[in-house]
Tab-separated table of C-alpha atoms and ligand atoms in Angstrom:
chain	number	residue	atom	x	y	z
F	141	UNK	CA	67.828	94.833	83.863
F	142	UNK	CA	68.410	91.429	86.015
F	143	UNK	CA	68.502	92.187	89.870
F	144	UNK	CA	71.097	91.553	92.006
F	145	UNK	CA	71.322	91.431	95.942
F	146	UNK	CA	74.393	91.214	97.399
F	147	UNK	CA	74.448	90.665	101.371
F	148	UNK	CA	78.046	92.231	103.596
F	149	UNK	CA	78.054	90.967	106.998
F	150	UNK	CA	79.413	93.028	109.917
F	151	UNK	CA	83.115	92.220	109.373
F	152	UNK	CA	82.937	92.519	105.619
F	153	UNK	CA	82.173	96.643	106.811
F	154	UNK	CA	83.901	96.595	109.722
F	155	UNK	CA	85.845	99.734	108.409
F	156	UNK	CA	85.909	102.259	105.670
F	157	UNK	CA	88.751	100.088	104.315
F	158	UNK	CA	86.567	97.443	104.086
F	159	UNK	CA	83.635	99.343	102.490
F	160	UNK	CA	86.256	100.448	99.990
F	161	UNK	CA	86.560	96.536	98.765
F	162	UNK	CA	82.886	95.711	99.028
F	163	UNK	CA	81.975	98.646	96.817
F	164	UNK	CA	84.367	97.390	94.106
F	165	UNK	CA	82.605	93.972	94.213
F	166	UNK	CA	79.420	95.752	93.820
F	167	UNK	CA	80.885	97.797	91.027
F	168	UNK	CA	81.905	94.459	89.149
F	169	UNK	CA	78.649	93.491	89.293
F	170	UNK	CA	77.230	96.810	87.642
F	171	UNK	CA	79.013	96.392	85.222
F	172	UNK	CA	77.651	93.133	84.073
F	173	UNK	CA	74.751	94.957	83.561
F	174	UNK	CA	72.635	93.701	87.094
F	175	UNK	CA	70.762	96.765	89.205
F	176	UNK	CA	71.925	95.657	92.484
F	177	UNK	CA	70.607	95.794	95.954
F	178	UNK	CA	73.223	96.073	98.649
F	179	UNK	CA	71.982	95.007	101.918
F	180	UNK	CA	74.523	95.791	104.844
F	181	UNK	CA	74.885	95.025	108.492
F	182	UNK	CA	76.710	97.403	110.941
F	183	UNK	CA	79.826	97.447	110.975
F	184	UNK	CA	81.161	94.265	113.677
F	185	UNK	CA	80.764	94.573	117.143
F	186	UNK	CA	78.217	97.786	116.418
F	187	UNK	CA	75.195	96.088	117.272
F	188	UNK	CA	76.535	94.082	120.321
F	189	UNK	CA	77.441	97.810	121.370
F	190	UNK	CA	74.582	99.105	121.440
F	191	UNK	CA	72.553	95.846	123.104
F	192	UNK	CA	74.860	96.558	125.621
F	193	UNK	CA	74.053	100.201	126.638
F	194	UNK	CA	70.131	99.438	126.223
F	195	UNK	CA	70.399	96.400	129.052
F	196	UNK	CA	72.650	98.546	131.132
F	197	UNK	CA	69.962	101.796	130.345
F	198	UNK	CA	67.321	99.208	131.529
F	199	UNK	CA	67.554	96.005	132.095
F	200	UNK	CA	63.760	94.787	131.217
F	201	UNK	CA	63.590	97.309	128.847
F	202	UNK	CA	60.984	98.614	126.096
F	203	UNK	CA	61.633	96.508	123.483
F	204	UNK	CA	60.758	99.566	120.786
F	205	UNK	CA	63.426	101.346	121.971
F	206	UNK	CA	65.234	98.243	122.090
F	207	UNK	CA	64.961	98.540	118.128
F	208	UNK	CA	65.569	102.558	118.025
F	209	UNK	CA	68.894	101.745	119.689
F	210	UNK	CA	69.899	98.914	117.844
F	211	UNK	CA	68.577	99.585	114.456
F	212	UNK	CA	71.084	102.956	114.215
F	213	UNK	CA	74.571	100.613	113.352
F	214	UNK	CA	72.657	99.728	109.901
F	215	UNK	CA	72.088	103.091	108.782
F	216	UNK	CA	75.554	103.882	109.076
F	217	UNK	CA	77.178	101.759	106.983
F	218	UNK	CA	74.217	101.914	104.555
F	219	UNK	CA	74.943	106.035	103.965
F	220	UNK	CA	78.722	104.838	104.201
F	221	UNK	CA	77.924	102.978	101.436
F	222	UNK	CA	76.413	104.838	99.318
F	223	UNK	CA	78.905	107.693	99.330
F	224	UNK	CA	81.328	105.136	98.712
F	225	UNK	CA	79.947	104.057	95.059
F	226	UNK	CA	78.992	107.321	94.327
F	227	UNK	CA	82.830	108.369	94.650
F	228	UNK	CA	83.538	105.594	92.531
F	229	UNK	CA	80.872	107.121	90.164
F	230	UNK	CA	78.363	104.608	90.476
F	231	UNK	CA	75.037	105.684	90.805
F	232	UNK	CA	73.746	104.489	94.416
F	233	UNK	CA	71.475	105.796	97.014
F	234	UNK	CA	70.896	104.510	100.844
F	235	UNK	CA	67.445	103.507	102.047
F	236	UNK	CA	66.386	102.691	105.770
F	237	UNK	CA	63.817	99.830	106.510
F	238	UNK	CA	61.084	102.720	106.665
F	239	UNK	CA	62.066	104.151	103.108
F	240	UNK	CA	61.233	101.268	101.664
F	241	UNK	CA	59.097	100.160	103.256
F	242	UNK	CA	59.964	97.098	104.774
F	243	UNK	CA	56.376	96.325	106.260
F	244	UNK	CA	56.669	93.888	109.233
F	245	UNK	CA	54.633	92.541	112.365
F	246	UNK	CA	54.872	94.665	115.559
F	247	UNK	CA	56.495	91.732	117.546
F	248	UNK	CA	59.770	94.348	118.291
F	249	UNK	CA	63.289	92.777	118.400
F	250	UNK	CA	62.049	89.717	116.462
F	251	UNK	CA	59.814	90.968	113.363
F	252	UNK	CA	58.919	88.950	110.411
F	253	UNK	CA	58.784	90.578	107.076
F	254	UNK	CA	55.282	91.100	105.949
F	255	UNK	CA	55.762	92.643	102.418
F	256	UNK	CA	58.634	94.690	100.792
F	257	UNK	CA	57.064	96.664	97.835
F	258	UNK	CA	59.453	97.275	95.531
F	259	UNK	CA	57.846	99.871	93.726
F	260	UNK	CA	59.756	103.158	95.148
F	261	UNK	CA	63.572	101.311	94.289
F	262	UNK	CA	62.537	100.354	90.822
F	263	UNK	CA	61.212	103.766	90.126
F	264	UNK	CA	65.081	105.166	90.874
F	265	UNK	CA	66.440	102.128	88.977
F	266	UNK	CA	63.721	103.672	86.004
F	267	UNK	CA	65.346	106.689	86.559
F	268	UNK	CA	69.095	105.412	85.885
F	269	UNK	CA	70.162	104.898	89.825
F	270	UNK	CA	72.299	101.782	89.683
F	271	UNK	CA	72.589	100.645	92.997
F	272	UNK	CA	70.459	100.666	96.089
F	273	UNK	CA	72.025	100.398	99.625
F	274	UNK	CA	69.584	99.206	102.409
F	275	UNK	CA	69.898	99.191	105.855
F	276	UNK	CA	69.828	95.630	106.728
F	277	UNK	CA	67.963	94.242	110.025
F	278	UNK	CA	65.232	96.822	110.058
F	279	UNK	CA	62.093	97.314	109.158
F	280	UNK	CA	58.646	99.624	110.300
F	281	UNK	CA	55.769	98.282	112.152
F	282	UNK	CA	51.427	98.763	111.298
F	283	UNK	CA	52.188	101.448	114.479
F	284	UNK	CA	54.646	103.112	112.281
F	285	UNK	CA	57.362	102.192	114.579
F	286	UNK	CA	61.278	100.714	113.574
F	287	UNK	CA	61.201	96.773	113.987
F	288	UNK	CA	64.496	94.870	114.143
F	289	UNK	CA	64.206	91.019	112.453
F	290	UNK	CA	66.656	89.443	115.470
F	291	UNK	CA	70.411	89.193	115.323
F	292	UNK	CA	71.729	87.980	111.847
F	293	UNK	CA	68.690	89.688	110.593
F	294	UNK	CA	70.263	91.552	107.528
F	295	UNK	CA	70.211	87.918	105.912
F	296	UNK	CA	66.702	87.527	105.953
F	297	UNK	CA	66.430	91.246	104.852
F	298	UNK	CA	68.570	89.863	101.991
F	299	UNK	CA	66.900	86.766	101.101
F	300	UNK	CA	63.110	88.739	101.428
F	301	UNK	CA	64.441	91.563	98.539
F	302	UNK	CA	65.798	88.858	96.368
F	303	UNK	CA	62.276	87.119	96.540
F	304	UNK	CA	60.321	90.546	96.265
F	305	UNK	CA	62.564	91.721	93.199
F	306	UNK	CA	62.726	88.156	91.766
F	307	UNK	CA	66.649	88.751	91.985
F	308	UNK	CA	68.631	86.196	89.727
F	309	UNK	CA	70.628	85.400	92.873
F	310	UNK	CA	70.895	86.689	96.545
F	311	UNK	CA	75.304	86.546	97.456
F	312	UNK	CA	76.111	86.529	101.159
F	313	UNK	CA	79.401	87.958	101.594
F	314	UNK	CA	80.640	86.727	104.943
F	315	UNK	CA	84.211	86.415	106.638
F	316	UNK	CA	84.015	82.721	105.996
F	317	UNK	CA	84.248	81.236	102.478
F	318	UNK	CA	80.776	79.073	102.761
F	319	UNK	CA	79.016	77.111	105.023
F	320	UNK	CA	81.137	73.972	106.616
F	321	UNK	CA	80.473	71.306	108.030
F	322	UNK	CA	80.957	73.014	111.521
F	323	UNK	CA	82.479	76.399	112.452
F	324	UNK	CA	86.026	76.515	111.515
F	325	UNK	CA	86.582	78.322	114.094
F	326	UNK	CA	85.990	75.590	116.593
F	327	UNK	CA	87.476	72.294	114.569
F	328	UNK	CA	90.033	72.546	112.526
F	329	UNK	CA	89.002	69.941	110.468
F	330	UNK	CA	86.030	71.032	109.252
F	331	UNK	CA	85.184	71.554	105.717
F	332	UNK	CA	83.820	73.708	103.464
F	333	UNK	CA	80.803	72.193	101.171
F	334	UNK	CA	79.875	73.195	97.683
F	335	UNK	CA	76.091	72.705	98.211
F	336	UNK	CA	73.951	72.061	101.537
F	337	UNK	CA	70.078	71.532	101.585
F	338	UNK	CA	68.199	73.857	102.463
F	339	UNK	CA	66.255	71.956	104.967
F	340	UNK	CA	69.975	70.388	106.700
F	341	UNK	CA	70.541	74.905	106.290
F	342	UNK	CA	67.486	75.208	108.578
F	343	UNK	CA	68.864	73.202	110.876
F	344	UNK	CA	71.919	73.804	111.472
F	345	UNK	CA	70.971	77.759	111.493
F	346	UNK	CA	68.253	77.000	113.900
F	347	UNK	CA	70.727	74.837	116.318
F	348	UNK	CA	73.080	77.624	116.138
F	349	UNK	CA	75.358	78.048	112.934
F	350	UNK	CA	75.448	81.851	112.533
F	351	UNK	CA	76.268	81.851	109.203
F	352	UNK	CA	72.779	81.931	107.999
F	353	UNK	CA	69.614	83.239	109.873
F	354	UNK	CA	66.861	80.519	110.523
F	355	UNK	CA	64.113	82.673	108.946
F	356	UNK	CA	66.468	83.534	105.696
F	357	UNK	CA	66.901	80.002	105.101
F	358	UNK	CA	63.068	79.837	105.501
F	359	UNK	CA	62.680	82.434	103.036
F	360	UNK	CA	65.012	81.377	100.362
F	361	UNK	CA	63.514	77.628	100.660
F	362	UNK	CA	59.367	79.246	100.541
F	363	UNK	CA	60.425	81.240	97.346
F	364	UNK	CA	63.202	79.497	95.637
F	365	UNK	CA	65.740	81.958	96.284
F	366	UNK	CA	68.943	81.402	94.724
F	367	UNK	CA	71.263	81.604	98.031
F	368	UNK	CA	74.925	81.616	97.941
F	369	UNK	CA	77.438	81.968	100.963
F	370	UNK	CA	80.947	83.434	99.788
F	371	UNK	CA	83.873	85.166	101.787
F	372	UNK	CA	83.706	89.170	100.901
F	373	UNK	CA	87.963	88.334	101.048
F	374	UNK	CA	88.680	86.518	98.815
F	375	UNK	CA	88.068	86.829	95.041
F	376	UNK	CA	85.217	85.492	93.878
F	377	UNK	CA	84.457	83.329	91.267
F	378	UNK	CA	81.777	81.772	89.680
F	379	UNK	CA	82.021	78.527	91.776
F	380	UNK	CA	83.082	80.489	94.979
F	381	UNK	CA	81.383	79.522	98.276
F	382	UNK	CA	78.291	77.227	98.961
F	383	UNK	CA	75.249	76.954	97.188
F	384	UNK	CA	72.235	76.595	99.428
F	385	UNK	CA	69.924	74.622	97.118
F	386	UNK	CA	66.888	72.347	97.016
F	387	UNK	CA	67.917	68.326	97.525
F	388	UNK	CA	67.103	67.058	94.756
F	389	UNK	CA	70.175	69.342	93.388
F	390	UNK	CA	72.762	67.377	95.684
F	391	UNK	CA	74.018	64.399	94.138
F	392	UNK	CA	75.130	62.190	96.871
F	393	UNK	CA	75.174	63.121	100.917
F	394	UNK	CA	76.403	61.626	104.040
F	395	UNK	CA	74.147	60.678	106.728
F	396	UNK	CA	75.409	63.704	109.320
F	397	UNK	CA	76.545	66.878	107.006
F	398	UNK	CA	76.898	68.850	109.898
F	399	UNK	CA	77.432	69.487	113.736
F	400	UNK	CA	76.377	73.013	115.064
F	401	UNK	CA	76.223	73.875	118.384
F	402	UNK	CA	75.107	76.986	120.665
F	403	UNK	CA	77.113	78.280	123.768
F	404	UNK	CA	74.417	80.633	125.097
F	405	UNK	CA	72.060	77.968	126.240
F	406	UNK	CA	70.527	78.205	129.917
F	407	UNK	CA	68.915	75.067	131.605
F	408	UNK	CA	66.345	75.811	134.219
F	409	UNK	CA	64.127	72.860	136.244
F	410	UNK	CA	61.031	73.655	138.138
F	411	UNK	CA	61.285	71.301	140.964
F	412	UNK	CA	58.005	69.859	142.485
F	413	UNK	CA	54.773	70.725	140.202
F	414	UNK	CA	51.310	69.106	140.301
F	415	UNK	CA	50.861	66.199	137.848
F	416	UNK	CA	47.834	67.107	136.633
F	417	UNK	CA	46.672	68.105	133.059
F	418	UNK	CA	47.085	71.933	132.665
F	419	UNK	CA	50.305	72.287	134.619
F	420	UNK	CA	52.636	72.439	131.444
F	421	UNK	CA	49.951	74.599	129.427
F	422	UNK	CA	50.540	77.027	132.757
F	423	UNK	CA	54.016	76.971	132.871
F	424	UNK	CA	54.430	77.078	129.142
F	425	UNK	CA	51.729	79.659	128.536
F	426	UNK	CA	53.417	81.946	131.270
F	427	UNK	CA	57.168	81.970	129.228
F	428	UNK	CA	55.646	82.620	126.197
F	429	UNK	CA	53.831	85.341	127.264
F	430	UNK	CA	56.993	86.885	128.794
F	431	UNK	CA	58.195	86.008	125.411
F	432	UNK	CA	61.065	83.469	126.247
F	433	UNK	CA	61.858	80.930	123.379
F	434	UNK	CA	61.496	77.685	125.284
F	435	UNK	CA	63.697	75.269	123.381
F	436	UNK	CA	64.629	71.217	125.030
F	437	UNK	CA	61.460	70.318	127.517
F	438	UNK	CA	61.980	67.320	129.467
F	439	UNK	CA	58.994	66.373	131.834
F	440	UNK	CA	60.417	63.826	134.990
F	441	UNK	CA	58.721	60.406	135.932
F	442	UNK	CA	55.662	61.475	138.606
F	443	UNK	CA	55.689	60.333	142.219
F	444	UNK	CA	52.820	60.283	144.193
F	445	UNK	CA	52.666	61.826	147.813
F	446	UNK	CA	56.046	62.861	147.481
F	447	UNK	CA	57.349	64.394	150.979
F	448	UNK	CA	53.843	65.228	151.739
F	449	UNK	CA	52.624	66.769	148.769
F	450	UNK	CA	49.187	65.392	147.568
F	451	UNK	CA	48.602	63.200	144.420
F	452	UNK	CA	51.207	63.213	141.788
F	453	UNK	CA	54.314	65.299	141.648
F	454	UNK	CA	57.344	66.331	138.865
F	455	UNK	CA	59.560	67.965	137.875
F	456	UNK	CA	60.055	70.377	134.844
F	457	UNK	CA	62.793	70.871	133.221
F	458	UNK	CA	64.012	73.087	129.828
F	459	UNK	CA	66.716	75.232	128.262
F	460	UNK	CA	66.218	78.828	126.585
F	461	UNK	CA	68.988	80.651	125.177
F	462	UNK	CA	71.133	82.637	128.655
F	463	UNK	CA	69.565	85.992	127.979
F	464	UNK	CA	66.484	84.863	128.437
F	465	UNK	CA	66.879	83.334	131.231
F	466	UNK	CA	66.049	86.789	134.110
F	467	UNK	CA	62.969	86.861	132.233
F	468	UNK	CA	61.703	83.451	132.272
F	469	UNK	CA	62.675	83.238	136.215
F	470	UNK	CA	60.985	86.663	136.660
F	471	UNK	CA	58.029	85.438	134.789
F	472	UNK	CA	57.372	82.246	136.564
F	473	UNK	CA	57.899	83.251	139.875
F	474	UNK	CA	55.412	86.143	139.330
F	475	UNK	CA	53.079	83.276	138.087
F	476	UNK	CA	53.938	81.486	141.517
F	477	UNK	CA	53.346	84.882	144.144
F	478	UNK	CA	50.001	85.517	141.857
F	479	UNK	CA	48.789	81.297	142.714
F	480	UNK	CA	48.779	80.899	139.324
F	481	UNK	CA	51.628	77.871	138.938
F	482	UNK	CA	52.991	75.866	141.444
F	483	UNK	CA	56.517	74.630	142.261
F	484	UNK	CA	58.606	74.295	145.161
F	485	UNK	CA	62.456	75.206	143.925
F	486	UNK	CA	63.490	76.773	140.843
F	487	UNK	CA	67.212	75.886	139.602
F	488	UNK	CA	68.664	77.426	136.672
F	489	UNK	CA	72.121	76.606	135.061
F	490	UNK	CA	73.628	78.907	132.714
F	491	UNK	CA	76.846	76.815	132.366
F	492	UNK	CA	75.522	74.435	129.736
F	493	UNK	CA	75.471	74.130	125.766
F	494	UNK	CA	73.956	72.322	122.931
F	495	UNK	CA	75.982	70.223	120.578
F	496	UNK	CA	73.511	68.712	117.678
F	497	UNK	CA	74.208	66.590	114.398
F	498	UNK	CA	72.256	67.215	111.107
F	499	UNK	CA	71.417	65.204	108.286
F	500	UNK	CA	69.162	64.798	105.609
F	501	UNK	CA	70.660	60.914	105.299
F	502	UNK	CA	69.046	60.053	109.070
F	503	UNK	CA	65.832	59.792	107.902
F	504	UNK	CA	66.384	56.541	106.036
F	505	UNK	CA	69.455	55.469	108.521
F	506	UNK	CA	69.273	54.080	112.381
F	507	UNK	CA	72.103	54.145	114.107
F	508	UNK	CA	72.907	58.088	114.323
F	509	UNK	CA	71.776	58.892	118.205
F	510	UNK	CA	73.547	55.694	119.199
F	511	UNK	CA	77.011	56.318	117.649
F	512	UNK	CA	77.073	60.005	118.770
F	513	UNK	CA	75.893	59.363	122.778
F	514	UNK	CA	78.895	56.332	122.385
F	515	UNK	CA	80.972	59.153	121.216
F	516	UNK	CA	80.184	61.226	124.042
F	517	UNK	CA	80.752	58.341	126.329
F	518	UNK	CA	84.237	57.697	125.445
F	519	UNK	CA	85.066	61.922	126.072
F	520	UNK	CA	83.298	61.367	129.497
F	521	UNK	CA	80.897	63.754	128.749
F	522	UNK	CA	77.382	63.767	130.404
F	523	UNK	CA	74.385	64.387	128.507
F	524	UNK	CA	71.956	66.141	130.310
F	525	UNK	CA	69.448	66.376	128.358
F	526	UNK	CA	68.296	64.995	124.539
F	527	UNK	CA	66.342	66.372	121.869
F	528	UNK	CA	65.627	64.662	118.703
F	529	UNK	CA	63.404	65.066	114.914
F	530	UNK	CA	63.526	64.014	111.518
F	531	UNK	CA	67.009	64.899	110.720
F	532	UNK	CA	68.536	66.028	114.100
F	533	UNK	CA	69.746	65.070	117.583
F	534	UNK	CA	70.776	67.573	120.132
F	535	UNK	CA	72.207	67.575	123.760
F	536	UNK	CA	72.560	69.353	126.142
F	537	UNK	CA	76.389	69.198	127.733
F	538	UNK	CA	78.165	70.947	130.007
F	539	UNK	CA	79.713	73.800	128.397
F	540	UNK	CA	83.366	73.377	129.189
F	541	UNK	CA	82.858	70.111	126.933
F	542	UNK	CA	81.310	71.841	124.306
F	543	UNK	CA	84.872	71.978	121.711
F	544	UNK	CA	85.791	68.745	122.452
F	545	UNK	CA	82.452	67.251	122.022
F	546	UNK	CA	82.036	69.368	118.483
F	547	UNK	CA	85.659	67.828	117.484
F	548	UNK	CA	85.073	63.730	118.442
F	549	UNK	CA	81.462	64.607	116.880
F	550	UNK	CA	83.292	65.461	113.788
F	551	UNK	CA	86.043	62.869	113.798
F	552	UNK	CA	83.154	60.370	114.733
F	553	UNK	CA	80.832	61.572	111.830
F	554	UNK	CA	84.032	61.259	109.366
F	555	UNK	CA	82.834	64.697	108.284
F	556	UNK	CA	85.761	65.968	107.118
F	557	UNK	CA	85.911	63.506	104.268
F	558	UNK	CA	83.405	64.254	101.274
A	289	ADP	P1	78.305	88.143	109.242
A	289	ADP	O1	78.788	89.207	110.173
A	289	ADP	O2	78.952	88.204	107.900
A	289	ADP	O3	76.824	88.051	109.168
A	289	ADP	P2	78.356	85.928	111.095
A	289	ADP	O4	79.352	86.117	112.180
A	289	ADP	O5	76.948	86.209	111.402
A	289	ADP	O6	78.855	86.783	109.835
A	289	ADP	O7	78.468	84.436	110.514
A	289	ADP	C1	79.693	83.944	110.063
A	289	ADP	C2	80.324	83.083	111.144
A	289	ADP	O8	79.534	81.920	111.350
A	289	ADP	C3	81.679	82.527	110.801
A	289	ADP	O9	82.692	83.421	111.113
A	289	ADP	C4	81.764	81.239	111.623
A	289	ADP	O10	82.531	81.406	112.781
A	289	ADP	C5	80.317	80.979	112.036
A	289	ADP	N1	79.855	79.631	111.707
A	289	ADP	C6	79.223	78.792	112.576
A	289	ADP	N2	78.935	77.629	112.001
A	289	ADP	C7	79.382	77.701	110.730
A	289	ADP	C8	79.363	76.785	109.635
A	289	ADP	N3	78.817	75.570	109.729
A	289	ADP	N4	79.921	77.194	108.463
A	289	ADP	C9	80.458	78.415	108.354
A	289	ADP	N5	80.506	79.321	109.358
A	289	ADP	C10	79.974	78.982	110.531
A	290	LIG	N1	73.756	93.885	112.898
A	290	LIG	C1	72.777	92.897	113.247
A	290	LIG	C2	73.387	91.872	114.193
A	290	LIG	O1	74.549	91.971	114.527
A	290	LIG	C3	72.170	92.240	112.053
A	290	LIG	C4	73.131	91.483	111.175
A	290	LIG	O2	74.326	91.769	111.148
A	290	LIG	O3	72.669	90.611	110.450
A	290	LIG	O4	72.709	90.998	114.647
A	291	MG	MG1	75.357	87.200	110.452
């Protein structure tokens, strides 16, 4: 029989209520004749619970404990619902990650899939089991250990089962209707598209659109997935939601299709360093070890003999997201007290965020970056610091600014006209 997965997001489980109307969905799709693989989150605000009472257990904690803790919402909602469908007298069963298996790297709190077979779940669809519920977000290591995928990791779970059981289509139900052109939630204006690429999808998920994780989008684009985005509240239909789908499967697009942005940016500058070559390697080298995700790097014009210092001298300066940011000043100054890096101040700024437009269209038009600093200019706001590829230009703004500048980005961008 075709294979189905079908992906509810925290609020779409939020409460038994809620499991109630996702099971019914998943019933409708039974009986259409598709085996179905549920995967489901915890239910919303779960998971942020119980980051919470690791970092206040231990602040630098042990990041495989990090994923026993944090794991343990998925499992809940995944027995949840299973009962659930079996009341209904649909034959389901839950699985965790380890069931599976759900083979991934070791690399705890961020593991990448390495295989899913699917051969234990299509024995018990063999056997006449309908419907399998999976723990979404989780996985088990080489050690034998759980492995969480990173928040908004039940997508990628999703978008990895649809690819390992060649699913005809991989549905995430969400409490939004489809991807937009930016959150609703922040501009009113925005609005919803029928398709997106998937490459302008990896972009805006990777500047900071939650609807989608980074590495599903990754997924679904490596295999072909057939990815959909749909609200689990309202009923569905065959044209419900957006399609996330190869270019050449968009007729016509604007230049910017998007503006995402991400609150939880910190900006740190390492005042003083040696101009020399090796200095960024060290200073680099050191955060990734410590296993900060370094995002904007922005290297100052040199000086020489600067207030007595010999030869050349910088500054360093780049942005990681705010929870990072204990760990990247613990790391480096450990790298300073050991001699290994040199700097004289370290200033970090956690009251910044990063607004960024996306767009397939920028590659053949100029233009973009100037219209959307002039947009900034007129709101007053002061880019601090400027990012910019193929199809995308980020800044970094204060973050009081951040709504307004995702708004006059939008109205600028005439994004809420198709
Ligand atoms: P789930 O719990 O279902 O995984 P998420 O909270 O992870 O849901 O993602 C859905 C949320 O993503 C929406 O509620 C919306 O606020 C936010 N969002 C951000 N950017 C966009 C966008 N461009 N289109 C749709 N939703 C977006
Ligand atoms: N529950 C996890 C999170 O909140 C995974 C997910 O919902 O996708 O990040
Ligand atoms: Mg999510």
């Amino acid at each position: 029989m075709p294979v189905l997965v079908m992906k509810f997001g925290g609020t779409s489980v939020a409460t038994l209520d809620r499991i109630g109307r996702a099971a019914k969905r998943v019933a409708v799709e039974v009986s259409k004749g598709y085996d179905v693989i549920v995967i489901v989150s915890a239910m919303s605000g779960k998971t942020n619970e119980l980051v919470g009472w690791v970092n206040e257990t231990s602040p630098f904690y042990d990041a495989r404990e990090y994923d026993a803790v944090v794991s343990s919402g998925e499992n809940v909602t995944a027995g949840l619902m299973a009962l659930t469908l079996q009341e209904m007298e649909v034959p389901a069963r839950s699985w965790q990650g380890w069931q599976v298996p759900l083979l991934t790297t070791s690399a705890h709190g961020a593991a990448r899939i390495e295989d899913i077979p699917p051969a234990n779940i299509m024995q018990k669809f063999g056997e006449g089991m309908r419907v399998a519920v999976v723990a979404g977000f989780q996985g088990i290591s080489p050690e034998g250990r759980i492995t969480t995928l990173g928040r908004g990791g039940s997508d990628t779970t999703a978008v990895a089962f649809a690819a390992a059981f060649e699913a005809e289509r991989c549905d995430i139900y969400t409490d939004v209707d489809g991807v937009y052109t930016t959150d609703p939630r922040v501009c009113a204006k925005a609005r919803k598209l029928d398709r997106i690429a998937f490459e302008e999808m990896l972009e805006l998920a990777s500047l900071g659109a939650k609807v989608l994780q980074t590495r599903s989008v990754e997924l679904a684009m490596r295999y072909n997935v057939k990815l959909r985005v749909l609200s689990s509240f309202e009923e569905p239909s065959d044209e419900a939601g957006t399609l996330v789908c190869g270019e050449d499967q968009i007729m016509e697009s604007n230049i910017v299709s998007g503006v995402a942005f991400s609150r939880e940016e910190a900006k740190v500058t390492l005042v003083t360093i040696a101009d020399q070559p090796g200095i960024a390697a060290a200073i680099f080298g050191t955060l990734a070890e410590a296993g900060v995700n370094v995002d904007m790097i922005v290297q100052n014009v040199s000086e020489t003999d600067y207030q007595g210092h010999e030869g050349r001298v910088t500054d360093m300066t780049f942005s990681c997201p705010t929870d990072q940011l204990k760990r990247a000043e613990k790391a480096l100054e450990a790298a300073r007290d050991a001699g290994r890096l040199k700097f004289d101040q370290l200033w970090a700024e956690t009251d910044v965020a990063k607004v960024s437009v996306v767009g397939i269209g920028m590659r053949s038009h100029a233009g973009v970056a100037a219209k959307m600093f002039e947009t900034l200019a007129t709101e007053n706001i002061n880019i601090k610091v400027i990012a910019t590829s193929e199809i995308k230009i980020s800044v970094l703004i204060e973050r009081k600014y951040l709504e307004l500048a995702v708004q006059a980005l939008h109205d600028a961008f005439e994004l809420e006209r198709a």
